[in-house]
Amino acid sequence: MDFGRLITAMTTPFDAEGAIDWETAGRLIDYLIEDQQSDSLVISGTTGESPTLTDTEKEKLFRFAVERAGGRAKIIAGTGSNDTAHTIHLTQIAEACGVDGILLVAPYYNKPSQEGLYQHFKAIAEATKLAIMLYNVPSRTGICMTTDTTLRLAAIPNIVATKDCAPLDQLTEIAAAAPDHFRVYSGDDSVALPALAVGAYGIVSVASHIIGGNMKKMINAYLEGDVRTAAVIHAQSMPIFKGLFNYPSPAPVKYALALKGLSVGGVRLPLVALSEAEGEYLRQLV
């Protein structure tokens, strides 16, 4: 399964009452694929506010995204949790919805051992035919999946990728030793280009909501050997990369989308929307 080089972790649009805004969700999917050049979309990931979406909402989102994308981009369902049985349940729902793959975050809060992490992901892989992307994000989960555990999981045929937010040296180690079918994606926009330089295949991005076209140019320039151009685009993009995480995500990217004329509503508690003062920096960038 090739998820492409540029994957957008899509926000979930809400209406004034905090319910999913389906009309806007459709427009956002079209915009990310056609205007921002996303190869794949992650639905109900962290940026999609997965912690506050119900299973019923997630199922409807998975099915809606598959139908709306219509094969123009791959759809990756965020089905991971810190409960293996529940993750399997949601993964099987996603598979029935026709998604192309799943994103599985490392179990948070209960802090399993490395063997526990391995057994968790192995059990899910055995319960589905879908392509699996692991998600290692220590800053959110409180646990870091090691290089050895990642490579051990990479030997499982339908575990095909990792979205890794660990330090660059770990990305380097994984990319250097992974089997041919296994691809490494940076989960941090601000190290997208350095990650490519050490062997990553692509980026799972938030900034691609706003500057996806430029990010695609950067990736293509690097792949074509034009490192100077790639470096210039990366440097020019850095204020956006940083600005979208000045406050808890996805409030900044939702604010930025509104500035670009695509209002996707607010965020669900315990997240809160940016104030006008907090959004001043983004207004200068977008």
Backbone as JSON, one array per atom type, in Angstrom:
{
  "sequence": "MDFGRLITAMTTPFDAEGAIDWETAGRLIDYLIEDQQSDSLVISGTTGESPTLTDTEKEKLFRFAVERAGGRAKIIAGTGSNDTAHTIHLTQIAEACGVDGILLVAPYYNKPSQEGLYQHFKAIAEATKLAIMLYNVPSRTGICMTTDTTLRLAAIPNIVATKDCAPLDQLTEIAAAAPDHFRVYSGDDSVALPALAVGAYGIVSVASHIIGGNMKKMINAYLEGDVRTAAVIHAQSMPIFKGLFNYPSPAPVKYALALKGLSVGGVRLPLVALSEAEGEYLRQLV",
  "N": [[0.85, -1.2, 0.0], [0.7, 2.1, -0.98], [0.79, 5.09, 0.49], [1.55, 7.52, -0.4], [3.49, 10.6, -0.55], [2.76, 12.96, 0.78], [0.72, 13.33, 3.4], [-2.24, 14.35, 4.87], [-3.29, 15.08, 8.09], [-6.41, 15.29, 8.82], [-8.56, 17.93, 9.95], [-11.63, 17.88, 11.84], [-14.59, 19.18, 10.82], [-16.88, 21.25, 12.61], [-20.23, 22.3, 13.45], [-22.11, 25.18, 14.67], [-23.25, 24.18, 16.94], [-21.55, 22.23, 17.73], [-21.72, 19.78, 16.5], [-20.82, 17.41, 13.89], [-20.09, 18.97, 10.87], [-21.25, 18.19, 7.97], [-21.45, 19.09, 5.32], [-19.38, 20.98, 5.15], [-17.28, 19.29, 5.75], [-17.16, 17.73, 3.44], [-16.4, 19.7, 1.57], [-13.93, 20.36, 2.63], [-12.46, 17.98, 2.32], [-12.36, 17.84, -0.51], [-10.89, 20.19, -0.99], [-8.43, 19.65, 0.3], [-7.47, 17.55, -1.22], [-7.56, 18.43, -3.94], [-6.69, 21.17, -4.01], [-4.6, 21.37, -2.11], [-3.06, 19.17, -2.6], [-2.88, 16.67, -1.28], [-1.9, 13.32, -0.81], [-2.95, 11.31, 0.72], [-5.43, 11.08, 3.34], [-5.71, 11.37, 6.81], [-8.25, 10.37, 8.84], [-10.03, 11.22, 11.69], [-7.79, 11.37, 13.39], [-5.44, 12.7, 15.8], [-5.46, 15.43, 15.11], [-7.94, 15.51, 14.04], [-9.48, 15.53, 16.27], [-9.95, 13.12, 17.65], [-10.16, 12.14, 20.37], [-12.58, 13.18, 21.32], [-14.55, 12.37, 19.64], [-17.3, 10.24, 19.04], [-17.71, 6.64, 18.7], [-19.7, 6.15, 16.81], [-19.75, 8.56, 15.37], [-17.17, 8.44, 14.31], [-17.32, 6.17, 12.64], [-19.21, 7.11, 10.76], [-17.75, 9.22, 9.7], [-15.56, 7.86, 8.54], [-16.82, 6.37, 6.51], [-18.02, 8.43, 5.05], [-15.76, 9.89, 4.19], [-14.42, 8.06, 2.54], [-16.3, 7.77, 0.47], [-16.52, 10.43, -0.45], [-13.89, 11.08, -1.21], [-13.5, 9.3, -3.28], [-11.52, 7.69, -4.48], [-9.56, 9.5, -5.19], [-7.7, 10.09, -3.31], [-5.98, 8.26, -0.76], [-7.62, 6.88, 2.1], [-7.05, 6.97, 5.48], [-7.86, 5.58, 8.47], [-8.11, 6.73, 11.75], [-7.9, 4.62, 14.26], [-6.77, 3.87, 16.61], [-6.28, 3.25, 20.14], [-5.92, 3.12, 23.75], [-6.81, 0.68, 24.46], [-6.78, -2.51, 23.58], [-8.76, -4.35, 22.69], [-10.91, -2.66, 22.1], [-9.76, -1.12, 20.1], [-9.41, -3.04, 18.09], [-12.1, -3.58, 17.57], [-12.99, -1.07, 16.54], [-11.31, -0.88, 14.37], [-12.19, -2.98, 12.75], [-14.7, -2.02, 12.12], [-13.92, 0.2, 10.6], [-12.68, -1.1, 8.48], [-14.86, -2.31, 7.27], [-16.04, -0.03, 6.3], [-14.57, 0.59, 4.11], [-12.05, 1.83, 4.08], [-8.59, 2.61, 3.3], [-6.45, 2.12, 4.94], [-5.18, 2.04, 8.35], [-4.42, 4.13, 11.15], [-2.54, 3.72, 13.98], [-2.17, 4.75, 17.1], [0.35, 4.7, 19.65], [-0.4, 3.04, 22.69], [-1.73, 5.12, 25.17], [-1.36, 6.63, 28.41], [-1.72, 4.18, 30.04], [0.8, 3.12, 29.81], [2.33, 0.73, 28.63], [4.82, -1.94, 28.54], [7.64, -2.41, 26.27], [7.29, -4.94, 25.19], [4.58, -5.22, 25.65], [3.61, -3.22, 23.95], [4.36, -4.33, 21.48], [2.8, -6.72, 21.44], [0.24, -5.62, 21.53], [0.0, -4.2, 19.03], [0.49, -6.31, 17.3], [-1.68, -8.03, 17.79], [-3.78, -6.49, 16.77], [-3.03, -6.28, 14.09], [-3.35, -8.91, 13.29], [-6.04, -9.12, 13.29], [-7.1, -7.8, 11.16], [-7.18, -7.05, 7.62], [-6.28, -4.74, 6.68], [-3.88, -2.22, 5.68], [-1.44, -1.06, 7.93], [-0.42, 1.81, 9.7], [1.82, 2.66, 12.1], [1.93, 4.81, 15.01], [3.97, 6.82, 16.65], [4.2, 8.9, 19.23], [5.57, 10.33, 21.57], [5.28, 12.7, 23.14], [2.58, 13.02, 23.52], [1.58, 10.56, 24.35], [3.04, 9.59, 26.47], [4.75, 7.49, 26.33], [7.46, 5.96, 24.6], [7.9, 4.27, 21.65], [10.41, 2.06, 20.92], [13.24, 1.92, 18.66], [13.94, -0.79, 18.18], [11.53, -2.14, 18.81], [9.81, -1.05, 16.9], [11.03, -1.96, 14.52], [10.77, -4.68, 14.88], [8.0, -4.93, 14.73], [7.71, -4.12, 12.1], [8.26, -6.36, 10.66], [5.91, -7.71, 10.41], [3.58, -8.47, 7.96], [1.32, -6.75, 7.18], [1.78, -4.43, 8.56], [2.88, -1.52, 7.56], [4.05, 0.97, 7.73], [5.32, 3.77, 9.65], [4.35, 6.57, 11.53], [6.31, 8.81, 12.95], [7.23, 10.63, 15.75], [9.45, 10.78, 17.27], [12.86, 11.67, 18.25], [15.17, 12.77, 15.63], [17.31, 11.05, 15.33], [16.28, 8.54, 15.93], [14.43, 8.17, 13.85], [16.27, 7.99, 11.81], [17.61, 5.59, 12.43], [15.51, 3.72, 12.19], [14.7, 4.03, 9.49], [17.02, 3.23, 8.21], [17.23, 0.52, 8.76], [14.84, -0.75, 8.24], [12.6, -3.12, 6.63], [12.04, -3.5, 3.04], [9.35, -3.04, 2.4], [8.4, -1.31, 4.29], [7.67, 1.92, 5.4], [8.82, 5.09, 6.5], [7.42, 7.87, 8.06], [7.65, 11.27, 8.85], [6.2, 12.78, 11.69], [6.15, 15.38, 12.31], [5.91, 18.53, 11.16], [7.96, 20.46, 11.15], [10.34, 19.12, 10.9], [10.26, 17.96, 8.45], [11.8, 18.09, 6.0], [14.52, 17.52, 6.95], [13.94, 14.91, 7.84], [13.36, 13.54, 5.45], [15.91, 13.6, 4.41], [17.28, 11.76, 5.95], [16.18, 9.41, 5.26], [13.4, 9.11, 5.49], [10.13, 8.57, 4.07], [8.03, 10.3, 3.66], [5.68, 12.77, 4.9], [3.37, 13.12, 7.56], [1.1, 15.46, 7.91], [0.09, 18.6, 9.41], [0.32, 21.24, 8.63], [-0.13, 21.09, 5.92], [-2.77, 21.6, 5.46], [-2.77, 24.27, 4.93], [-0.48, 25.05, 3.45], [-0.05, 23.02, 1.6], [0.55, 22.74, -1.15], [3.06, 24.01, -1.41], [4.53, 22.37, 0.27], [4.46, 19.97, -1.13], [5.94, 20.77, -3.37], [8.4, 21.17, -2.1], [9.03, 18.54, -1.25], [9.15, 17.22, -3.73], [11.19, 18.67, -4.99], [13.39, 17.99, -3.39], [13.49, 15.19, -3.87], [14.14, 15.21, -6.53], [16.72, 16.03, -6.47], [17.25, 18.68, -6.12], [18.3, 20.19, -3.76], [18.82, 22.69, -2.71], [16.6, 24.32, -3.46], [14.59, 22.92, -2.11], [15.42, 23.35, 0.52], [15.11, 26.11, 0.74], [12.3, 26.4, 0.49], [11.54, 24.96, 2.74], [12.62, 26.54, 4.8], [11.18, 28.92, 4.41], [8.68, 28.02, 5.04], [8.77, 27.48, 7.71], [7.8, 29.38, 9.72], [4.99, 28.96, 9.53], [4.88, 26.22, 10.15], [5.68, 26.31, 12.84], [3.87, 28.18, 13.91], [1.37, 26.93, 13.8], [1.38, 25.34, 15.98], [1.56, 26.87, 18.2], [-0.39, 27.0, 20.08], [-2.65, 24.61, 21.65], [-3.22, 22.05, 19.34], [-6.1, 21.07, 17.36], [-6.75, 23.84, 17.25], [-5.25, 26.15, 16.27], [-4.88, 25.53, 13.46], [-7.5, 25.33, 12.6], [-8.31, 27.96, 12.97], [-6.61, 29.19, 11.14], [-7.55, 28.09, 8.73], [-10.06, 29.3, 8.6], [-9.26, 31.92, 8.19], [-8.39, 31.66, 5.6], [-10.73, 31.46, 4.28], [-12.18, 29.13, 4.53], [-14.13, 28.09, 6.72], [-14.13, 25.93, 9.4], [-15.35, 25.66, 11.78], [-15.4, 25.47, 15.43], [-13.59, 24.01, 18.22], [-13.89, 21.06, 20.26], [-14.52, 20.93, 23.75], [-12.15, 19.44, 25.97], [-10.56, 21.31, 24.6], [-10.09, 24.7, 23.47], [-11.1, 27.46, 21.42], [-8.92, 29.72, 19.59], [-8.25, 32.95, 20.85], [-8.77, 36.3, 19.59], [-6.46, 37.77, 20.04], [-4.58, 35.74, 20.39], [-4.61, 34.69, 17.87], [-3.34, 36.55, 16.31], [-0.71, 36.25, 15.35], [-0.97, 34.23, 13.44], [-2.63, 35.53, 11.64], [-0.89, 37.22, 10.42], [0.56, 35.55, 8.86], [-1.0, 33.94, 7.15]],
  "CA": [[0.0, 0.0, 0.0], [1.44, 3.34, -1.07], [0.0, 6.22, 0.96], [2.07, 8.73, -0.99], [4.51, 11.37, 0.19], [2.15, 14.02, 1.6], [-0.51, 12.88, 4.05], [-2.79, 15.38, 5.76], [-4.1, 14.67, 9.25], [-7.5, 16.24, 8.58], [-9.42, 18.4, 11.01], [-13.04, 17.53, 11.74], [-15.41, 20.4, 10.9], [-18.05, 21.25, 13.5], [-21.14, 23.42, 13.3], [-22.2, 26.06, 15.84], [-23.66, 23.37, 18.1], [-20.51, 21.25, 18.02], [-21.93, 18.54, 15.74], [-20.04, 17.37, 12.65], [-20.65, 19.72, 9.75], [-20.96, 17.27, 6.85], [-21.24, 19.85, 4.08], [-18.03, 21.53, 5.2], [-16.35, 18.16, 5.68], [-17.0, 17.4, 2.03], [-15.61, 20.75, 0.92], [-12.56, 20.26, 3.13], [-11.82, 16.84, 1.64], [-12.07, 18.28, -1.88], [-9.85, 21.21, -0.92], [-7.15, 19.04, 0.66], [-7.01, 16.71, -2.32], [-7.39, 19.16, -5.2], [-5.93, 22.41, -3.87], [-3.4, 21.2, -1.29], [-2.29, 18.07, -3.19], [-2.69, 15.55, -0.35], [-1.97, 11.97, -1.38], [-3.82, 10.55, 1.63], [-6.0, 11.83, 4.46], [-6.0, 10.67, 8.07], [-9.56, 10.76, 9.36], [-10.14, 10.93, 13.12], [-6.54, 11.34, 14.13], [-5.39, 13.71, 16.84], [-5.88, 16.69, 14.52], [-9.38, 15.38, 13.85], [-10.1, 15.52, 17.6], [-10.43, 11.76, 17.92], [-10.57, 11.84, 21.74], [-13.94, 13.63, 21.64], [-15.5, 11.81, 18.67], [-17.88, 8.95, 19.42], [-17.51, 5.59, 17.7], [-20.69, 6.34, 15.75], [-19.26, 9.65, 14.54], [-16.0, 7.96, 13.58], [-17.79, 5.31, 11.57], [-19.83, 7.94, 9.72], [-16.66, 9.97, 9.06], [-14.8, 6.94, 7.68], [-17.62, 6.05, 5.32], [-18.18, 9.67, 4.29], [-14.49, 10.26, 3.56], [-14.18, 7.11, 1.45], [-17.21, 8.1, -0.63], [-16.22, 11.76, -0.99], [-12.58, 11.05, -1.89], [-13.76, 8.63, -4.55], [-10.3, 7.17, -5.07], [-8.59, 10.55, -5.5], [-6.68, 10.02, -2.26], [-6.19, 7.15, 0.17], [-8.21, 7.25, 3.39], [-6.46, 6.26, 6.61], [-8.74, 5.78, 9.62], [-7.5, 6.69, 13.07], [-8.67, 3.69, 15.09], [-5.98, 3.47, 17.77], [-6.59, 3.69, 21.5], [-5.11, 2.38, 24.73], [-7.57, -0.54, 24.76], [-6.56, -3.34, 22.4], [-10.02, -4.92, 22.22], [-11.69, -1.59, 21.48], [-9.09, -0.76, 18.85], [-9.77, -4.07, 17.1], [-13.5, -3.36, 17.23], [-13.11, 0.1, 15.68], [-10.59, -1.2, 13.13], [-13.06, -3.81, 11.92], [-15.72, -1.1, 11.6], [-13.27, 0.99, 9.55], [-12.46, -1.98, 7.33], [-16.16, -2.45, 6.61], [-16.35, 1.24, 5.64], [-13.82, 0.66, 2.87], [-10.85, 2.65, 4.16], [-7.39, 1.99, 2.72], [-5.51, 1.76, 5.99], [-5.48, 2.56, 9.68], [-3.36, 4.74, 11.93], [-2.65, 3.19, 15.34], [-1.32, 5.44, 18.06], [0.84, 3.89, 20.77], [-1.33, 3.17, 23.82], [-1.42, 6.23, 26.04], [-1.73, 6.64, 29.82], [-1.44, 2.97, 30.81], [2.25, 2.92, 29.73], [2.77, -0.66, 28.51], [6.23, -2.2, 28.22], [7.88, -2.6, 24.84], [6.64, -6.2, 24.81], [3.15, -4.93, 25.61], [3.37, -2.5, 22.7], [4.44, -5.29, 20.38], [1.65, -7.62, 21.46], [-0.93, -4.8, 21.19], [-0.07, -3.98, 17.58], [0.43, -7.61, 16.64], [-3.06, -8.53, 17.89], [-4.62, -5.72, 15.84], [-2.65, -6.67, 12.72], [-3.9, -10.24, 13.02], [-7.5, -9.02, 13.25], [-7.52, -7.01, 10.0], [-6.4, -7.14, 6.4], [-5.9, -3.38, 6.3], [-2.51, -1.75, 5.88], [-1.34, -0.38, 9.22], [0.62, 2.77, 10.01], [2.03, 2.89, 13.53], [2.04, 6.23, 15.35], [4.78, 6.98, 17.86], [4.17, 10.32, 19.57], [5.83, 10.31, 23.02], [4.83, 13.9, 23.85], [1.16, 12.89, 23.82], [1.2, 9.26, 24.93], [3.8, 9.28, 27.68], [5.58, 6.31, 26.11], [8.14, 5.99, 23.31], [8.16, 2.98, 21.05], [11.82, 2.08, 20.57], [13.62, 1.47, 17.31], [13.87, -2.25, 18.12], [10.13, -2.56, 18.77], [9.28, -0.65, 15.59], [11.56, -2.86, 13.5], [10.15, -5.99, 15.13], [6.65, -4.85, 14.18], [7.82, -3.96, 10.65], [8.33, -7.69, 10.05], [4.53, -8.19, 10.21], [3.34, -8.03, 6.57], [0.4, -5.64, 6.94], [2.27, -3.2, 9.2], [3.62, -1.05, 6.4], [4.61, 2.31, 7.89], [5.22, 4.42, 10.95], [4.4, 8.02, 11.69], [7.15, 8.85, 14.15], [7.57, 11.96, 16.27], [10.63, 10.66, 18.12], [13.98, 12.45, 17.71], [15.6, 12.43, 14.28], [18.22, 9.9, 15.32], [15.47, 7.32, 15.89], [13.95, 8.05, 12.47], [17.42, 7.55, 11.02], [17.84, 4.17, 12.71], [14.41, 2.92, 11.64], [14.76, 4.08, 8.03], [18.2, 2.51, 7.74], [17.16, -0.92, 9.01], [13.5, -1.28, 7.96], [12.46, -3.89, 5.39], [11.71, -2.69, 1.87], [7.92, -2.69, 2.32], [8.05, -0.48, 5.44], [8.03, 3.3, 5.13], [8.89, 5.98, 7.65], [6.89, 9.21, 7.86], [7.78, 12.22, 9.96], [4.94, 13.3, 12.21], [6.42, 16.75, 12.74], [6.15, 19.36, 9.98], [9.18, 21.25, 11.22], [11.5, 18.31, 10.51], [9.89, 17.21, 7.24], [12.94, 17.98, 5.09], [15.57, 16.7, 7.55], [13.52, 13.51, 7.88], [13.59, 12.99, 4.11], [17.35, 13.47, 4.2], [17.8, 10.58, 6.65], [15.55, 8.2, 4.75], [11.94, 9.06, 5.58], [9.44, 8.53, 2.78], [7.13, 11.43, 3.54], [5.26, 13.51, 6.09], [1.97, 13.23, 7.95], [1.21, 16.9, 8.13], [-0.99, 19.53, 9.75], [0.52, 22.45, 7.84], [-0.61, 20.88, 4.55], [-4.07, 22.26, 5.34], [-2.57, 25.67, 4.56], [0.6, 25.2, 2.47], [0.21, 21.71, 1.03], [1.2, 22.86, -2.45], [4.48, 24.29, -1.19], [5.17, 21.2, 0.85], [4.65, 19.02, -2.22], [7.08, 21.28, -4.14], [9.61, 20.9, -1.33], [9.32, 17.11, -1.32], [9.55, 16.88, -5.1], [12.51, 19.25, -5.24], [14.39, 17.15, -2.73], [13.58, 13.9, -4.56], [14.78, 15.46, -7.83], [18.1, 16.42, -6.24], [17.38, 20.14, -5.97], [18.27, 20.36, -2.31], [18.8, 24.12, -2.39], [15.22, 24.78, -3.53], [13.86, 22.28, -1.01], [15.81, 24.01, 1.76], [14.5, 27.44, 0.75], [10.88, 26.23, 0.79], [11.45, 24.53, 4.14], [12.88, 27.72, 5.65], [10.05, 29.84, 4.25], [7.5, 27.41, 5.65], [8.96, 27.25, 9.14], [6.88, 30.14, 10.57], [3.7, 28.26, 9.56], [5.08, 24.98, 10.92], [5.73, 26.64, 14.27], [2.67, 28.91, 14.31], [0.23, 26.05, 13.94], [1.47, 24.62, 17.24], [1.75, 27.81, 19.29], [-1.43, 26.66, 21.04], [-3.03, 23.21, 21.43], [-3.8, 21.7, 18.03], [-6.07, 21.77, 16.08], [-7.32, 25.18, 17.27], [-4.6, 27.08, 15.35], [-5.12, 25.25, 12.05], [-8.89, 25.7, 12.31], [-8.31, 29.42, 12.86], [-5.95, 29.53, 9.88], [-8.45, 27.75, 7.63], [-11.07, 30.36, 8.53], [-8.63, 33.08, 7.57], [-8.29, 31.39, 4.16], [-12.06, 31.42, 3.71], [-12.81, 27.83, 4.71], [-14.4, 27.98, 8.14], [-14.45, 24.55, 9.81], [-15.93, 25.71, 13.11], [-14.54, 25.49, 16.6], [-13.07, 22.75, 18.76], [-14.67, 20.54, 21.38], [-13.88, 20.9, 25.06], [-11.47, 20.49, 26.73], [-9.87, 22.31, 23.78], [-10.81, 25.95, 23.29], [-10.7, 28.19, 20.23], [-8.0, 30.82, 19.8], [-8.77, 34.32, 20.96], [-8.26, 37.17, 18.53], [-5.07, 38.12, 20.37], [-3.75, 34.56, 20.13], [-4.58, 34.46, 16.43], [-2.68, 37.65, 15.6], [0.47, 35.75, 14.65], [-1.43, 33.52, 12.26], [-3.17, 36.49, 10.68], [0.24, 37.81, 9.69], [1.18, 34.52, 8.04], [-1.9, 33.28, 6.2]],
  "C": [[0.88, 1.25, 0.0], [0.52, 4.5, -0.67], [0.48, 7.55, 0.39], [3.02, 9.46, -0.07], [3.91, 12.37, 1.16], [0.79, 13.55, 2.11], [-0.98, 13.98, 4.98], [-3.62, 14.73, 6.86], [-5.25, 15.67, 9.35], [-8.24, 16.64, 9.85], [-10.85, 17.9, 10.79], [-13.87, 18.81, 11.86], [-16.62, 20.22, 11.82], [-18.92, 22.46, 13.2], [-21.21, 24.21, 14.61], [-22.6, 25.32, 17.1], [-22.64, 22.31, 18.47], [-20.72, 19.9, 17.37], [-21.09, 18.58, 14.47], [-20.8, 18.09, 11.54], [-20.3, 18.96, 8.47], [-20.73, 18.02, 5.54], [-19.82, 20.4, 4.03], [-16.99, 20.42, 5.14], [-16.1, 17.75, 4.24], [-16.15, 18.42, 1.29], [-14.15, 20.69, 1.36], [-11.81, 19.11, 2.47], [-11.44, 17.22, 0.22], [-10.88, 19.24, -1.91], [-8.48, 20.59, -0.63], [-6.59, 18.19, -0.48], [-6.66, 17.55, -3.55], [-6.48, 20.38, -5.06], [-4.6, 22.21, -3.14], [-2.61, 19.94, -1.62], [-1.97, 16.94, -2.22], [-2.82, 14.23, -1.09], [-2.9, 11.07, -0.57], [-4.33, 11.48, 2.71], [-6.14, 10.91, 5.65], [-7.29, 11.24, 8.62], [-9.66, 10.31, 10.82], [-8.8, 10.58, 13.75], [-6.58, 12.4, 15.22], [-5.89, 15.06, 16.32], [-7.38, 16.69, 14.23], [-10.16, 15.31, 15.13], [-10.7, 14.16, 17.95], [-10.82, 11.51, 19.38], [-12.01, 12.22, 22.07], [-14.94, 13.23, 20.56], [-16.03, 10.47, 19.19], [-17.57, 7.91, 18.35], [-18.48, 5.75, 16.53], [-20.26, 7.45, 14.81], [-18.06, 9.2, 13.71], [-16.41, 7.08, 12.4], [-18.38, 6.13, 10.43], [-18.76, 8.74, 8.97], [-15.86, 9.08, 8.11], [-15.55, 6.7, 6.38], [-17.77, 7.29, 4.42], [-16.91, 10.02, 3.53], [-14.17, 9.35, 2.38], [-15.03, 7.49, 0.23], [-16.84, 9.44, -1.27], [-14.89, 11.76, -1.75], [-12.69, 10.33, -3.22], [-12.5, 8.13, -5.25], [-9.26, 8.22, -5.41], [-7.46, 10.6, -4.49], [-6.99, 8.8, -1.41], [-6.79, 7.7, 1.46], [-7.66, 6.34, 4.47], [-7.3, 6.59, 7.84], [-7.93, 5.71, 10.92], [-8.34, 5.84, 14.01], [-7.95, 3.31, 16.38], [-6.5, 4.02, 19.07], [-5.68, 2.94, 22.46], [-5.82, 1.12, 25.21], [-7.51, -1.42, 23.51], [-7.87, -3.87, 21.83], [-10.87, -3.85, 21.52], [-11.08, -1.15, 20.16], [-9.4, -1.77, 17.75], [-11.2, -3.87, 16.63], [-13.64, -2.2, 16.24], [-12.4, -0.13, 14.34], [-11.47, -2.03, 12.21], [-14.23, -3.0, 11.35], [-15.13, -0.3, 10.43], [-13.06, 0.15, 8.29], [-13.76, -2.17, 6.56], [-16.57, -1.18, 5.88], [-15.55, 1.44, 4.36], [-12.58, 1.53, 2.89], [-9.65, 1.88, 3.61], [-6.39, 1.53, 3.76], [-5.94, 2.36, 7.31], [-4.21, 3.14, 10.31], [-3.57, 4.33, 13.38], [-1.66, 3.9, 16.25], [-0.86, 4.47, 19.14], [-0.08, 4.1, 21.97], [-0.84, 4.2, 24.84], [-1.9, 5.94, 27.47], [-1.39, 5.37, 30.57], [0.0, 2.5, 30.68], [2.67, 1.44, 29.68], [4.28, -0.75, 28.29], [6.4, -2.31, 26.71], [7.26, -3.91, 24.36], [5.13, -6.02, 24.74], [2.77, -4.17, 24.34], [3.37, -3.46, 21.52], [3.2, -6.17, 20.32], [0.35, -6.88, 21.11], [-1.07, -4.66, 19.68], [-0.17, -5.29, 16.81], [-1.0, -8.15, 16.65], [-3.98, -7.79, 16.92], [-4.31, -6.13, 14.4], [-3.26, -8.02, 12.34], [-5.42, -10.21, 12.85], [-8.01, -8.25, 12.04], [-6.63, -7.3, 8.81], [-5.89, -5.77, 5.96], [-4.41, -3.13, 6.5], [-2.47, -0.87, 7.13], [-0.15, 0.58, 9.24], [0.69, 2.94, 11.51], [2.17, 4.39, 13.77], [2.72, 6.35, 16.7], [4.88, 8.46, 18.17], [4.34, 10.47, 21.08], [5.29, 11.52, 23.77], [3.36, 13.82, 24.23], [0.83, 11.62, 24.59], [1.91, 8.94, 26.24], [4.67, 8.04, 27.55], [6.21, 6.41, 24.73], [8.38, 4.56, 22.83], [9.59, 3.0, 20.51], [12.04, 1.66, 19.12], [13.47, -0.04, 17.19], [12.43, -2.74, 18.03], [9.51, -2.22, 17.42], [9.75, -1.61, 14.51], [11.01, -4.27, 13.67], [8.74, -6.02, 14.54], [6.67, -4.73, 12.65], [7.93, -5.3, 9.93], [6.94, -8.29, 9.81], [4.04, -7.62, 8.88], [2.42, -6.84, 6.41], [0.69, -4.42, 7.81], [3.28, -2.6, 8.24], [4.31, 0.3, 6.59], [4.57, 2.73, 9.35], [5.21, 5.93, 10.77], [5.12, 8.26, 13.0], [7.51, 10.27, 14.5], [8.72, 11.89, 17.27], [11.76, 11.49, 17.52], [14.5, 11.9, 16.39], [16.56, 11.24, 14.26], [17.45, 8.58, 15.29], [14.89, 7.12, 14.5], [15.06, 7.51, 11.58], [17.63, 6.05, 11.19], [16.77, 3.29, 12.08], [14.51, 2.87, 10.11], [15.91, 3.26, 7.49], [18.02, 0.99, 7.81], [15.82, -1.55, 8.64], [13.5, -2.13, 6.69], [11.92, -3.02, 4.26], [10.26, -2.23, 1.85], [7.52, -1.64, 3.35], [8.57, 0.93, 5.25], [7.91, 4.15, 6.39], [8.36, 7.35, 7.24], [7.21, 10.06, 9.09], [6.39, 12.66, 10.39], [5.06, 14.74, 12.65], [6.78, 17.58, 11.52], [7.51, 20.02, 9.99], [10.44, 20.45, 10.92], [11.21, 17.5, 9.25], [11.09, 17.02, 6.31], [14.1, 17.21, 5.7], [15.21, 15.21, 7.61], [13.7, 12.85, 6.52], [15.08, 12.71, 3.9], [17.93, 12.24, 4.9], [17.02, 9.32, 6.28], [14.05, 8.08, 4.92], [11.32, 9.12, 4.19], [8.57, 9.75, 2.56], [6.78, 12.03, 4.88], [3.77, 13.33, 6.31], [1.83, 14.61, 8.57], [-0.07, 17.53, 8.64], [-0.9, 20.77, 8.87], [0.01, 22.31, 6.41], [-2.05, 21.32, 4.37], [-3.91, 23.65, 4.69], [-1.57, 25.82, 3.42], [0.96, 23.85, 1.84], [0.93, 21.78, -0.31], [2.69, 23.12, -2.32], [5.2, 23.09, -0.6], [5.41, 20.12, -0.2], [5.82, 19.45, -3.11], [8.39, 20.99, -3.43], [10.01, 19.44, -1.43], [9.83, 16.74, -2.71], [10.92, 17.44, -5.44], [13.6, 18.4, -4.61], [14.59, 15.83, -3.49], [14.26, 14.03, -5.92], [16.22, 15.93, -7.69], [18.34, 17.9, -6.1], [17.25, 20.5, -4.49], [18.19, 21.82, -1.93], [17.36, 24.65, -2.41], [14.39, 24.2, -2.39], [14.16, 22.99, 0.31], [15.19, 25.4, 1.87], [13.02, 27.35, 1.11], [10.69, 25.85, 2.25], [11.62, 25.72, 5.08], [11.72, 28.71, 5.59], [8.81, 29.33, 4.95], [7.59, 27.31, 7.17], [8.05, 28.11, 10.03], [5.48, 29.51, 10.65], [3.81, 26.99, 10.38], [5.0, 25.27, 12.41], [4.42, 27.28, 14.74], [1.47, 28.04, 14.54], [0.27, 25.22, 15.23], [1.83, 25.56, 18.4], [0.77, 27.54, 20.44], [-1.92, 25.25, 20.73], [-3.75, 22.99, 20.1], [-5.07, 20.88, 18.22], [-6.66, 23.18, 16.09], [-6.6, 26.14, 16.32], [-4.89, 26.8, 13.88], [-6.57, 25.54, 11.67], [-9.02, 27.22, 12.16], [-7.72, 29.83, 11.52], [-6.83, 29.21, 8.67], [-9.55, 28.8, 7.48], [-10.5, 31.61, 7.88], [-8.5, 32.92, 6.05], [-9.66, 31.24, 3.51], [-12.76, 30.08, 3.78], [-13.02, 27.6, 6.21], [-14.84, 26.56, 8.48], [-14.96, 24.51, 11.25], [-14.89, 25.68, 14.21], [-14.02, 24.12, 16.97], [-13.95, 22.32, 19.94], [-13.85, 20.6, 22.67], [-13.31, 19.5, 25.33], [-10.6, 21.45, 25.92], [-10.73, 23.56, 23.7], [-10.25, 26.66, 22.06], [-9.7, 29.29, 20.59], [-8.76, 32.13, 19.98], [-8.22, 35.13, 19.8], [-6.8, 37.54, 18.79], [-4.14, 36.94, 20.06], [-3.61, 34.3, 18.63], [-3.83, 35.52, 15.64], [-1.49, 37.16, 14.79], [0.08, 35.03, 13.37], [-1.98, 34.47, 11.2], [-2.07, 37.13, 9.85], [0.87, 36.83, 8.71], [0.3, 34.02, 6.92], [-2.42, 34.27, 5.15]]
}
